[in-house]
């Protein structure tokens, strides 16, 4: 897929921005706070129906306005052109998504059609952060390739909330009444059936994903470090287990934890407590690795994600790289930007074009877009400012 153009209206600091894109690298350049990342966020709305980081559409609407609107044209691998429109009306807090004239009501049906791989500063939490950050990463990757998984994950989250509500009530009363017990029962069963599906899918995903990570690493690192990504589910499981077997184990562990659950008022067993272990040469990344190794690992994961999604979605993902080169040393950035923009259409934000100096030749396929104060400006305007 390629993104041919985008129009942003009342979208953060972009009042009325129209952009045409090139098929290889699109560098978005400008000082901090000018609206570069906002452009990437708009592309995320077009491709995923939502922001890649804002939880709340309301904060995206330009201050003082009551709606935003993003339009764009996508060119799919097999040649079809699609016009996308995402609009949000603050008065009714409603986001709408259109492909051509047709409104898409079920947003999850869009996920995976227009895959994107995002690398942004927030992503450092994937390797540095908590297990929840790693679960979020694999969930987003699996979601882009499996609609069933999205539905299971949403339903699991809803079930967990309901079940925790009953448990926290029990914790407050310091007991589980017969009525509470009766209302807990169906939620426990729902948690177990949905949860087992999620666990099995994650196990399967990590088994399939591992070779992609090794390949990506081999492509970007010269010194032959061996990366590993391993699933460490709370409920032991192999991808070949039957759902019934995982459910049975799950039920048993919940029973064992019942007293603790009533004491703490929360569900203590399930995929919401899984860990995904990253390691290099057999050593845990979190405990043993340097800053540089963390960054390289993250880039490796993202390149692996690219190839994985390309295959699973039968559509070439677009890369959105937000500020990633500010922190990498020069030769490495140069190599990386060259490598990535050979794979796919790439959008890269940076405050200075120096990171591209040796990597890219500006030509028909590559361009610099200068952004100032929420609008594109010419290079000349940029220099004379
Ligand atoms: N809802 C909003 N309305 C108006 N301006 C906004 C809104 N949200 C963010 N901004 C502005 O957008 C700018 C940040 O844009 P961003 O794309 O993150 O900058 P950068 O070029 O550093 O990537 C800031 O000036 C911020 O005030
Ligand atoms: Mg930014």
mmCIF file of C-alpha atoms and ligand atoms in Angstrom:
data_model
loop_
_atom_site.group_PDB
_atom_site.id
_atom_site.type_symbol
_atom_site.label_atom_id
_atom_site.label_comp_id
_atom_site.label_asym_id
_atom_site.label_seq_id
_atom_site.Cartn_x
_atom_site.Cartn_y
_atom_site.Cartn_z
ATOM 1 C CA UNK A 1 0.000 0.000 0.000
ATOM 2 C CA UNK A 2 0.978 3.609 -0.528
ATOM 3 C CA UNK A 3 -0.629 6.740 0.784
ATOM 4 C CA UNK A 4 -0.971 9.137 -2.135
ATOM 5 C CA UNK A 5 -2.340 12.179 -0.361
ATOM 6 C CA UNK A 6 -3.931 13.461 2.813
ATOM 7 C CA UNK A 7 -6.034 16.454 3.813
ATOM 8 C CA UNK A 8 -6.326 17.498 7.429
ATOM 9 C CA UNK A 9 -8.985 19.887 8.708
ATOM 10 C CA UNK A 10 -9.091 21.178 12.283
ATOM 11 C CA UNK A 11 -6.778 18.345 13.138
ATOM 12 C CA UNK A 12 -4.672 19.448 16.137
ATOM 13 C CA UNK A 13 -2.666 22.472 14.941
ATOM 14 C CA UNK A 14 -3.454 21.767 11.265
ATOM 15 C CA UNK A 15 -6.357 23.974 10.226
ATOM 16 C CA UNK A 16 -6.321 23.154 6.534
ATOM 17 C CA UNK A 17 -3.341 21.096 5.394
ATOM 18 C CA UNK A 18 -3.114 19.356 2.029
ATOM 19 C CA UNK A 19 -0.256 17.002 1.297
ATOM 20 C CA UNK A 20 0.775 14.874 -1.649
ATOM 21 C CA UNK A 21 3.157 12.039 -0.974
ATOM 22 C CA UNK A 22 5.942 10.283 -2.817
ATOM 23 C CA UNK A 23 6.169 6.530 -3.135
ATOM 24 C CA UNK A 24 9.419 6.003 -1.221
ATOM 25 C CA UNK A 25 10.543 8.420 1.509
ATOM 26 C CA UNK A 26 8.552 11.390 2.752
ATOM 27 C CA UNK A 27 10.589 13.359 5.258
ATOM 28 C CA UNK A 28 8.565 15.692 7.454
ATOM 29 C CA UNK A 29 10.928 18.362 8.659
ATOM 30 C CA UNK A 30 10.562 21.248 11.069
ATOM 31 C CA UNK A 31 11.257 22.526 14.533
ATOM 32 C CA UNK A 32 9.742 20.882 17.579
ATOM 33 C CA UNK A 33 6.061 21.495 18.180
ATOM 34 C CA UNK A 34 5.235 22.500 14.594
ATOM 35 C CA UNK A 35 2.900 19.630 13.714
ATOM 36 C CA UNK A 36 5.016 16.849 12.183
ATOM 37 C CA UNK A 37 3.877 14.054 14.469
ATOM 38 C CA UNK A 38 0.321 15.294 13.991
ATOM 39 C CA UNK A 39 0.582 14.405 10.302
ATOM 40 C CA UNK A 40 1.599 10.845 11.202
ATOM 41 C CA UNK A 41 -1.298 10.677 13.629
ATOM 42 C CA UNK A 42 -3.684 11.694 10.837
ATOM 43 C CA UNK A 43 -2.289 8.880 8.661
ATOM 44 C CA UNK A 44 -2.929 6.509 11.536
ATOM 45 C CA UNK A 45 -6.587 7.605 11.573
ATOM 46 C CA UNK A 46 -6.813 6.887 7.843
ATOM 47 C CA UNK A 47 -5.257 3.433 8.045
ATOM 48 C CA UNK A 48 -6.321 2.150 11.476
ATOM 49 C CA UNK A 49 -9.454 4.280 12.064
ATOM 50 C CA UNK A 50 -7.795 5.697 15.173
ATOM 51 C CA UNK A 51 -4.823 7.512 16.618
ATOM 52 C CA UNK A 52 -1.722 5.523 17.407
ATOM 53 C CA UNK A 53 -1.408 7.245 20.755
ATOM 54 C CA UNK A 54 -4.245 9.601 21.709
ATOM 55 C CA UNK A 55 -6.890 7.697 23.614
ATOM 56 C CA UNK A 56 -9.423 10.438 23.157
ATOM 57 C CA UNK A 57 -10.580 11.939 19.832
ATOM 58 C CA UNK A 58 -11.705 15.076 21.650
ATOM 59 C CA UNK A 59 -8.112 16.134 22.311
ATOM 60 C CA UNK A 60 -7.339 15.837 18.603
ATOM 61 C CA UNK A 61 -9.918 18.411 17.512
ATOM 62 C CA UNK A 62 -8.266 21.780 17.080
ATOM 63 C CA UNK A 63 -8.831 23.960 20.091
ATOM 64 C CA UNK A 64 -11.906 26.119 19.626
ATOM 65 C CA UNK A 65 -13.319 23.909 16.824
ATOM 66 C CA UNK A 66 -16.047 21.322 17.096
ATOM 67 C CA UNK A 67 -14.949 18.703 14.573
ATOM 68 C CA UNK A 68 -11.993 17.319 12.700
ATOM 69 C CA UNK A 69 -11.875 15.724 9.302
ATOM 70 C CA UNK A 70 -9.104 13.718 7.618
ATOM 71 C CA UNK A 71 -9.257 12.544 4.030
ATOM 72 C CA UNK A 72 -6.775 10.537 2.092
ATOM 73 C CA UNK A 73 -6.174 8.434 -0.965
ATOM 74 C CA UNK A 74 -4.636 5.001 -0.591
ATOM 75 C CA UNK A 75 -3.170 2.947 -3.415
ATOM 76 C CA UNK A 76 -3.383 -0.741 -2.644
ATOM 77 C CA UNK A 77 -0.750 -3.231 -3.828
ATOM 78 C CA UNK A 78 -3.011 -4.744 -6.474
ATOM 79 C CA UNK A 79 -3.751 -1.329 -7.952
ATOM 80 C CA UNK A 80 -7.070 -0.295 -6.417
ATOM 81 C CA UNK A 81 -7.372 3.283 -5.292
ATOM 82 C CA UNK A 82 -9.428 4.028 -2.180
ATOM 83 C CA UNK A 83 -10.519 7.326 -0.789
ATOM 84 C CA UNK A 84 -10.836 7.348 2.964
ATOM 85 C CA UNK A 85 -12.511 9.863 5.174
ATOM 86 C CA UNK A 86 -12.493 9.999 8.955
ATOM 87 C CA UNK A 87 -14.557 12.630 10.668
ATOM 88 C CA UNK A 88 -15.173 13.338 14.297
ATOM 89 C CA UNK A 89 -17.972 15.446 15.702
ATOM 90 C CA UNK A 90 -17.174 16.688 19.197
ATOM 91 C CA UNK A 91 -20.771 17.662 20.030
ATOM 92 C CA UNK A 92 -21.902 14.037 19.903
ATOM 93 C CA UNK A 93 -18.446 12.500 20.493
ATOM 94 C CA UNK A 94 -18.765 10.409 17.370
ATOM 95 C CA UNK A 95 -16.101 9.266 14.932
ATOM 96 C CA UNK A 96 -17.178 8.093 11.475
ATOM 97 C CA UNK A 97 -15.143 6.224 8.904
ATOM 98 C CA UNK A 98 -15.853 6.105 5.177
ATOM 99 C CA UNK A 99 -14.296 4.156 2.343
ATOM 100 C CA UNK A 100 -15.416 5.973 -0.782
ATOM 101 C CA UNK A 101 -19.083 6.755 -0.193
ATOM 102 C CA UNK A 102 -19.619 3.808 2.079
ATOM 103 C CA UNK A 103 -19.650 4.270 5.828
ATOM 104 C CA UNK A 104 -17.898 1.503 7.737
ATOM 105 C CA UNK A 105 -19.714 0.971 11.002
ATOM 106 C CA UNK A 106 -17.583 -1.841 12.429
ATOM 107 C CA UNK A 107 -14.144 -0.272 12.829
ATOM 108 C CA UNK A 108 -12.471 -3.584 13.584
ATOM 109 C CA UNK A 109 -13.252 -4.715 10.029
ATOM 110 C CA UNK A 110 -10.818 -2.068 8.751
ATOM 111 C CA UNK A 111 -7.870 -3.227 10.848
ATOM 112 C CA UNK A 112 -5.436 -5.190 8.708
ATOM 113 C CA UNK A 113 -6.674 -3.814 5.392
ATOM 114 C CA UNK A 114 -4.326 -0.835 5.428
ATOM 115 C CA UNK A 115 -1.460 -2.023 7.614
ATOM 116 C CA UNK A 116 1.048 0.417 9.066
ATOM 117 C CA UNK A 117 4.115 -0.059 11.213
ATOM 118 C CA UNK A 118 4.804 2.772 13.618
ATOM 119 C CA UNK A 119 8.044 3.490 15.370
ATOM 120 C CA UNK A 120 7.799 6.382 17.798
ATOM 121 C CA UNK A 121 9.531 7.493 21.004
ATOM 122 C CA UNK A 122 6.650 6.072 23.082
ATOM 123 C CA UNK A 123 7.577 2.634 21.710
ATOM 124 C CA UNK A 124 10.684 2.486 23.856
ATOM 125 C CA UNK A 125 8.356 1.153 26.547
ATOM 126 C CA UNK A 126 8.051 -2.052 24.512
ATOM 127 C CA UNK A 127 11.514 -3.089 25.619
ATOM 128 C CA UNK A 128 11.999 -0.865 28.694
ATOM 129 C CA UNK A 129 8.497 -0.911 30.127
ATOM 130 C CA UNK A 130 6.160 -3.255 31.932
ATOM 131 C CA UNK A 131 4.709 -6.567 30.705
ATOM 132 C CA UNK A 132 1.555 -4.592 29.836
ATOM 133 C CA UNK A 133 3.553 -2.568 27.302
ATOM 134 C CA UNK A 134 4.806 -5.730 25.630
ATOM 135 C CA UNK A 135 1.338 -7.268 25.595
ATOM 136 C CA UNK A 136 0.051 -4.125 23.931
ATOM 137 C CA UNK A 137 2.693 -4.427 21.224
ATOM 138 C CA UNK A 138 1.906 -8.032 20.343
ATOM 139 C CA UNK A 139 -1.837 -7.395 20.627
ATOM 140 C CA UNK A 140 -1.640 -4.579 18.098
ATOM 141 C CA UNK A 141 0.408 -6.705 15.725
ATOM 142 C CA UNK A 142 -1.877 -9.719 16.023
ATOM 143 C CA UNK A 143 -4.927 -7.466 15.687
ATOM 144 C CA UNK A 144 -3.737 -6.117 12.367
ATOM 145 C CA UNK A 145 -3.709 -9.661 11.064
ATOM 146 C CA UNK A 146 -6.695 -11.231 12.846
ATOM 147 C CA UNK A 147 -10.164 -9.802 13.221
ATOM 148 C CA UNK A 148 -11.210 -12.661 15.512
ATOM 149 C CA UNK A 149 -8.424 -11.723 17.895
ATOM 150 C CA UNK A 150 -9.657 -8.134 18.140
ATOM 151 C CA UNK A 151 -13.134 -9.327 19.049
ATOM 152 C CA UNK A 152 -11.800 -11.814 21.595
ATOM 153 C CA UNK A 153 -9.539 -9.201 23.164
ATOM 154 C CA UNK A 154 -12.344 -6.633 23.429
ATOM 155 C CA UNK A 155 -14.709 -9.188 24.903
ATOM 156 C CA UNK A 156 -12.051 -10.395 27.340
ATOM 157 C CA UNK A 157 -11.450 -6.844 28.540
ATOM 158 C CA UNK A 158 -15.182 -6.296 29.043
ATOM 159 C CA UNK A 159 -15.516 -9.570 30.929
ATOM 160 C CA UNK A 160 -12.538 -8.757 33.104
ATOM 161 C CA UNK A 161 -14.086 -5.425 34.056
ATOM 162 C CA UNK A 162 -17.401 -7.032 35.007
ATOM 163 C CA UNK A 163 -15.753 -9.787 36.969
ATOM 164 C CA UNK A 164 -13.492 -7.340 38.798
ATOM 165 C CA UNK A 165 -16.499 -5.246 39.719
ATOM 166 C CA UNK A 166 -18.072 -8.193 41.537
ATOM 167 C CA UNK A 167 -14.770 -9.127 43.159
ATOM 168 C CA UNK A 168 -14.042 -5.619 44.381
ATOM 169 C CA UNK A 169 -17.530 -5.497 45.877
ATOM 170 C CA UNK A 170 -16.760 -8.799 47.627
ATOM 171 C CA UNK A 171 -13.431 -7.408 48.836
ATOM 172 C CA UNK A 172 -15.209 -4.405 50.298
ATOM 173 C CA UNK A 173 -17.648 -6.666 52.173
ATOM 174 C CA UNK A 174 -14.807 -9.076 52.959
ATOM 175 C CA UNK A 175 -16.970 -11.957 51.737
ATOM 176 C CA UNK A 176 -18.534 -13.455 48.632
ATOM 177 C CA UNK A 177 -22.275 -13.797 49.246
ATOM 178 C CA UNK A 178 -24.293 -16.557 47.601
ATOM 179 C CA UNK A 179 -25.790 -13.955 45.249
ATOM 180 C CA UNK A 180 -22.307 -12.619 44.347
ATOM 181 C CA UNK A 181 -21.157 -16.141 43.732
ATOM 182 C CA UNK A 182 -24.043 -16.780 41.357
ATOM 183 C CA UNK A 183 -23.351 -13.606 39.415
ATOM 184 C CA UNK A 184 -19.592 -14.282 39.331
ATOM 185 C CA UNK A 185 -20.016 -17.730 37.806
ATOM 186 C CA UNK A 186 -20.949 -16.778 34.198
ATOM 187 C CA UNK A 187 -18.232 -14.116 34.094
ATOM 188 C CA UNK A 188 -15.660 -16.641 35.241
ATOM 189 C CA UNK A 189 -16.716 -19.005 32.483
ATOM 190 C CA UNK A 190 -16.633 -16.210 29.885
ATOM 191 C CA UNK A 191 -13.192 -15.159 31.105
ATOM 192 C CA UNK A 192 -11.911 -18.706 30.767
ATOM 193 C CA UNK A 193 -13.231 -19.320 27.243
ATOM 194 C CA UNK A 194 -12.145 -15.944 25.818
ATOM 195 C CA UNK A 195 -8.913 -15.982 27.789
ATOM 196 C CA UNK A 196 -7.915 -19.427 26.534
ATOM 197 C CA UNK A 197 -8.371 -18.252 22.932
ATOM 198 C CA UNK A 198 -6.157 -15.241 23.545
ATOM 199 C CA UNK A 199 -3.468 -17.340 25.206
ATOM 200 C CA UNK A 200 -3.401 -19.833 22.339
ATOM 201 C CA UNK A 201 -3.314 -17.111 19.717
ATOM 202 C CA UNK A 202 -0.454 -15.344 21.471
ATOM 203 C CA UNK A 203 1.471 -18.606 21.750
ATOM 204 C CA UNK A 204 0.947 -19.314 18.071
ATOM 205 C CA UNK A 205 1.837 -15.756 17.117
ATOM 206 C CA UNK A 206 5.098 -15.736 19.076
ATOM 207 C CA UNK A 207 6.133 -19.033 17.562
ATOM 208 C CA UNK A 208 5.512 -17.671 14.065
ATOM 209 C CA UNK A 209 7.002 -14.264 14.823
ATOM 210 C CA UNK A 210 10.353 -15.503 16.176
ATOM 211 C CA UNK A 211 11.990 -16.221 12.800
ATOM 212 C CA UNK A 212 10.901 -12.793 11.532
ATOM 213 C CA UNK A 213 12.736 -11.191 14.449
ATOM 214 C CA UNK A 214 15.892 -13.219 13.790
ATOM 215 C CA UNK A 215 15.829 -12.308 10.107
ATOM 216 C CA UNK A 216 15.257 -8.622 10.822
ATOM 217 C CA UNK A 217 18.104 -8.633 13.297
ATOM 218 C CA UNK A 218 20.438 -10.273 10.850
ATOM 219 C CA UNK A 219 19.589 -7.557 8.340
ATOM 220 C CA UNK A 220 20.316 -4.596 10.609
ATOM 221 C CA UNK A 221 23.036 -5.814 12.966
ATOM 222 C CA UNK A 222 26.454 -6.924 11.830
ATOM 223 C CA UNK A 223 27.839 -8.618 14.889
ATOM 224 C CA UNK A 224 25.549 -11.620 14.953
ATOM 225 C CA UNK A 225 23.677 -11.074 18.215
ATOM 226 C CA UNK A 226 20.879 -13.603 18.576
ATOM 227 C CA UNK A 227 17.527 -12.127 19.603
ATOM 228 C CA UNK A 228 14.712 -14.155 21.133
ATOM 229 C CA UNK A 229 11.080 -13.436 21.863
ATOM 230 C CA UNK A 230 9.409 -15.907 24.167
ATOM 231 C CA UNK A 231 5.888 -16.159 25.456
ATOM 232 C CA UNK A 232 5.691 -16.498 29.237
ATOM 233 C CA UNK A 233 2.017 -17.009 29.907
ATOM 234 C CA UNK A 234 0.774 -17.182 33.453
ATOM 235 C CA UNK A 235 -1.146 -20.293 32.447
ATOM 236 C CA UNK A 236 1.365 -22.658 30.925
ATOM 237 C CA UNK A 237 0.565 -23.443 27.325
ATOM 238 C CA UNK A 238 2.013 -24.691 24.073
ATOM 239 C CA UNK A 239 0.597 -23.564 20.711
ATOM 240 C CA UNK A 240 -0.433 -27.167 20.079
ATOM 241 C CA UNK A 241 -2.622 -27.442 23.188
ATOM 242 C CA UNK A 242 -6.356 -27.770 22.660
ATOM 243 C CA UNK A 243 -8.567 -24.918 23.831
ATOM 244 C CA UNK A 244 -10.230 -27.331 26.251
ATOM 245 C CA UNK A 245 -6.903 -28.195 27.885
ATOM 246 C CA UNK A 246 -5.985 -24.539 28.395
ATOM 247 C CA UNK A 247 -9.464 -23.767 29.718
ATOM 248 C CA UNK A 248 -9.183 -26.601 32.218
ATOM 249 C CA UNK A 249 -5.854 -25.342 33.542
ATOM 250 C CA UNK A 250 -7.233 -21.818 33.660
ATOM 251 C CA UNK A 251 -10.300 -22.894 35.687
ATOM 252 C CA UNK A 252 -8.166 -24.793 38.147
ATOM 253 C CA UNK A 253 -5.823 -21.849 38.717
ATOM 254 C CA UNK A 254 -8.789 -19.537 39.239
ATOM 255 C CA UNK A 255 -10.186 -21.889 41.856
ATOM 256 C CA UNK A 256 -6.857 -21.950 43.651
ATOM 257 C CA UNK A 257 -6.766 -18.155 43.661
ATOM 258 C CA UNK A 258 -10.387 -17.656 44.639
ATOM 259 C CA UNK A 259 -9.653 -16.626 48.242
ATOM 260 C CA UNK A 260 -6.919 -14.207 47.103
ATOM 261 C CA UNK A 261 -9.224 -12.743 44.486
ATOM 262 C CA UNK A 262 -11.844 -11.979 47.093
ATOM 263 C CA UNK A 263 -9.184 -10.442 49.299
ATOM 264 C CA UNK A 264 -7.667 -8.221 46.612
ATOM 265 C CA UNK A 265 -10.882 -7.597 44.689
ATOM 266 C CA UNK A 266 -9.398 -8.389 41.268
ATOM 267 C CA UNK A 267 -9.007 -11.215 38.777
ATOM 268 C CA UNK A 268 -5.582 -12.688 39.375
ATOM 269 C CA UNK A 269 -5.337 -15.266 36.607
ATOM 270 C CA UNK A 270 -5.350 -14.805 32.856
ATOM 271 C CA UNK A 271 -3.684 -13.388 29.770
ATOM 272 C CA UNK A 272 -3.867 -9.909 31.318
ATOM 273 C CA UNK A 273 -0.926 -11.071 33.419
ATOM 274 C CA UNK A 274 1.213 -12.580 30.652
ATOM 275 C CA UNK A 275 4.799 -11.586 30.012
ATOM 276 C CA UNK A 276 6.670 -11.640 26.733
ATOM 277 C CA UNK A 277 10.368 -12.096 27.339
ATOM 278 C CA UNK A 278 12.875 -10.433 25.038
ATOM 279 C CA UNK A 279 16.468 -11.515 25.183
ATOM 280 C CA UNK A 280 19.769 -11.153 23.364
ATOM 281 C CA UNK A 281 22.230 -14.029 23.306
ATOM 282 C CA UNK A 282 20.196 -15.669 26.035
ATOM 283 C CA UNK A 283 20.271 -12.685 28.390
ATOM 284 C CA UNK A 284 17.127 -10.782 29.328
ATOM 285 C CA UNK A 285 17.007 -7.476 27.522
ATOM 286 C CA UNK A 286 15.363 -5.717 30.441
ATOM 287 C CA UNK A 287 18.039 -6.647 32.917
ATOM 288 C CA UNK A 288 21.228 -6.883 30.928
ATOM 289 C CA UNK A 289 21.185 -4.763 27.815
ATOM 290 C CA UNK A 290 22.572 -1.364 26.953
ATOM 291 C CA UNK A 291 20.524 1.565 25.644
ATOM 292 C CA UNK A 292 21.814 0.924 22.154
ATOM 293 C CA UNK A 293 20.847 -2.737 22.293
ATOM 294 C CA UNK A 294 17.351 -1.788 23.431
ATOM 295 C CA UNK A 295 16.936 0.557 20.496
ATOM 296 C CA UNK A 296 18.248 -1.912 17.990
ATOM 297 C CA UNK A 297 15.993 -4.603 19.407
ATOM 298 C CA UNK A 298 13.004 -2.325 19.031
ATOM 299 C CA UNK A 299 13.863 -1.530 15.429
ATOM 300 C CA UNK A 300 14.307 -5.261 14.835
ATOM 301 C CA UNK A 301 10.836 -5.921 16.258
ATOM 302 C CA UNK A 302 9.339 -3.285 14.002
ATOM 303 C CA UNK A 303 11.000 -4.611 10.872
ATOM 304 C CA UNK A 304 9.832 -8.094 11.868
ATOM 305 C CA UNK A 305 6.338 -6.668 12.300
ATOM 306 C CA UNK A 306 6.573 -5.215 8.803
ATOM 307 C CA UNK A 307 7.389 -8.535 7.143
ATOM 308 C CA UNK A 308 4.897 -10.402 9.291
ATOM 309 C CA UNK A 309 2.047 -8.037 8.402
ATOM 310 C CA UNK A 310 3.043 -7.889 4.767
ATOM 311 C CA UNK A 311 2.587 -11.632 4.565
ATOM 312 C CA UNK A 312 -0.486 -11.972 6.779
ATOM 313 C CA UNK A 313 -2.409 -9.011 5.388
ATOM 314 C CA UNK A 314 -1.261 -9.576 1.790
ATOM 315 C CA UNK A 315 -0.621 -5.849 1.679
ATOM 316 C CA UNK A 316 2.664 -3.980 2.054
ATOM 317 C CA UNK A 317 2.539 -1.895 5.237
ATOM 318 C CA UNK A 318 3.575 1.745 5.321
ATOM 319 C CA UNK A 319 6.258 2.823 7.805
ATOM 320 C CA UNK A 320 5.647 5.776 10.111
ATOM 321 C CA UNK A 321 8.898 6.709 11.825
ATOM 322 C CA UNK A 322 8.498 9.439 14.396
ATOM 323 C CA UNK A 323 11.671 11.134 15.578
ATOM 324 C CA UNK A 324 13.552 7.869 15.664
ATOM 325 C CA UNK A 325 16.745 9.180 14.185
ATOM 326 C CA UNK A 326 17.330 11.913 16.722
ATOM 327 C CA UNK A 327 18.531 9.294 19.168
ATOM 328 C CA UNK A 328 20.510 6.941 16.984
ATOM 329 C CA UNK A 329 24.083 7.648 16.054
ATOM 330 C CA UNK A 330 24.690 8.777 12.490
ATOM 331 C CA UNK A 331 26.062 5.755 10.640
ATOM 332 C CA UNK A 332 23.358 3.593 12.130
ATOM 333 C CA UNK A 333 20.542 5.998 11.206
ATOM 334 C CA UNK A 334 21.879 6.299 7.739
ATOM 335 C CA UNK A 335 21.955 2.560 7.249
ATOM 336 C CA UNK A 336 18.543 2.143 8.779
ATOM 337 C CA UNK A 337 16.753 4.804 6.793
ATOM 338 C CA UNK A 338 18.208 3.380 3.589
ATOM 339 C CA UNK A 339 17.158 -0.121 4.543
ATOM 340 C CA UNK A 340 13.612 0.787 5.533
ATOM 341 C CA UNK A 341 12.717 3.067 2.679
ATOM 342 C CA UNK A 342 13.764 0.318 0.285
ATOM 343 C CA UNK A 343 11.072 -1.881 1.781
ATOM 344 C CA UNK A 344 8.083 0.399 1.687
ATOM 345 C CA UNK A 345 6.686 3.882 1.556
ATOM 346 C CA UNK A 346 8.081 5.646 4.587
ATOM 347 C CA UNK A 347 7.120 8.764 6.517
ATOM 348 C CA UNK A 348 9.908 10.083 8.699
ATOM 349 C CA UNK A 349 9.775 13.071 11.005
ATOM 350 C CA UNK A 350 12.968 14.825 12.005
ATOM 351 C CA UNK A 351 14.044 18.252 13.163
ATOM 352 C CA UNK A 352 17.040 18.249 10.884
ATOM 353 C CA UNK A 353 17.663 16.734 7.515
ATOM 354 C CA UNK A 354 21.214 15.904 8.451
ATOM 355 C CA UNK A 355 20.184 12.346 9.320
ATOM 356 C CA UNK A 356 19.304 11.809 5.672
ATOM 357 C CA UNK A 357 22.419 13.368 4.227
ATOM 358 C CA UNK A 358 24.043 10.176 3.129
ATOM 359 C CA UNK A 359 21.061 7.916 3.009
ATOM 360 C CA UNK A 360 18.669 9.511 0.566
ATOM 361 C CA UNK A 361 18.807 11.185 -2.789
ATOM 362 C CA UNK A 362 15.855 13.554 -3.166
ATOM 363 C CA UNK A 363 14.191 12.655 -6.448
ATOM 364 C CA UNK A 364 10.820 11.736 -7.943
ATOM 365 C CA UNK A 365 10.262 9.102 -5.294
ATOM 366 C CA UNK A 366 11.481 11.049 -2.294
ATOM 367 C CA UNK A 367 10.695 14.429 -0.897
ATOM 368 C CA UNK A 368 11.128 16.795 2.001
ATOM 369 C CA UNK A 369 7.992 18.366 3.406
ATOM 370 C CA UNK A 370 8.603 21.326 5.696
ATOM 371 C CA UNK A 371 6.057 21.883 8.418
ATOM 372 C CA UNK A 372 5.737 25.099 10.350
ATOM 373 C CA UNK A 373 2.988 26.107 12.723
ATOM 374 C CA UNK A 374 0.554 23.479 11.468
ATOM 375 C CA UNK A 375 1.050 24.033 7.753
ATOM 376 C CA UNK A 376 3.376 22.950 4.968
ATOM 377 C CA UNK A 377 5.812 25.642 3.880
ATOM 378 C CA UNK A 378 8.371 25.784 1.100
ATOM 379 C CA UNK A 379 12.045 25.190 1.765
ATOM 380 C CA UNK A 380 12.706 28.836 0.926
ATOM 381 C CA UNK A 381 10.183 30.063 3.512
ATOM 382 C CA UNK A 382 11.773 27.713 5.980
ATOM 383 C CA UNK A 383 15.236 29.151 5.474
ATOM 384 C CA UNK A 384 14.225 32.795 5.497
ATOM 385 C CA UNK A 385 12.215 32.392 8.704
HETATM 386 N N1 LIG B 1 -6.090 19.910 19.816
HETATM 387 C C1 LIG B 1 -5.139 20.760 19.441
HETATM 388 N N2 LIG B 1 -5.464 21.971 18.938
HETATM 389 C C2 LIG B 1 -4.499 22.843 18.546
HETATM 390 N N3 LIG B 1 -3.194 22.583 18.609
HETATM 391 C C3 LIG B 1 -2.801 21.384 19.096
HETATM 392 C C4 LIG B 1 -3.754 20.412 19.537
HETATM 393 N N4 LIG B 1 -3.088 19.321 19.968
HETATM 394 C C5 LIG B 1 -1.780 19.608 19.807
HETATM 395 N N5 LIG B 1 -1.604 20.835 19.294
HETATM 396 C C6 LIG B 1 -0.347 21.508 18.969
HETATM 397 O O1 LIG B 1 0.399 20.722 18.080
HETATM 398 C C7 LIG B 1 1.784 20.986 18.273
HETATM 399 C C8 LIG B 1 2.543 19.699 18.425
HETATM 400 O O2 LIG B 1 2.498 19.042 17.227
HETATM 401 P P1 LIG B 1 3.439 17.809 16.946
HETATM 402 O O3 LIG B 1 3.000 17.258 15.668
HETATM 403 O O4 LIG B 1 3.477 16.923 18.124
HETATM 404 O O5 LIG B 1 4.837 18.565 16.805
HETATM 405 P P2 LIG B 1 6.187 18.023 16.218
HETATM 406 O O6 LIG B 1 6.435 18.815 14.975
HETATM 407 O O7 LIG B 1 7.203 18.321 17.276
HETATM 408 O O8 LIG B 1 6.053 16.578 15.949
HETATM 409 C C9 LIG B 1 1.914 21.794 19.536
HETATM 410 O O9 LIG B 1 2.181 23.124 19.149
HETATM 411 C C10 LIG B 1 0.550 21.670 20.159
HETATM 412 O O10 LIG B 1 0.221 22.826 20.872
HETATM 413 MG MG1 LIG B 2 6.921 15.081 17.065
#
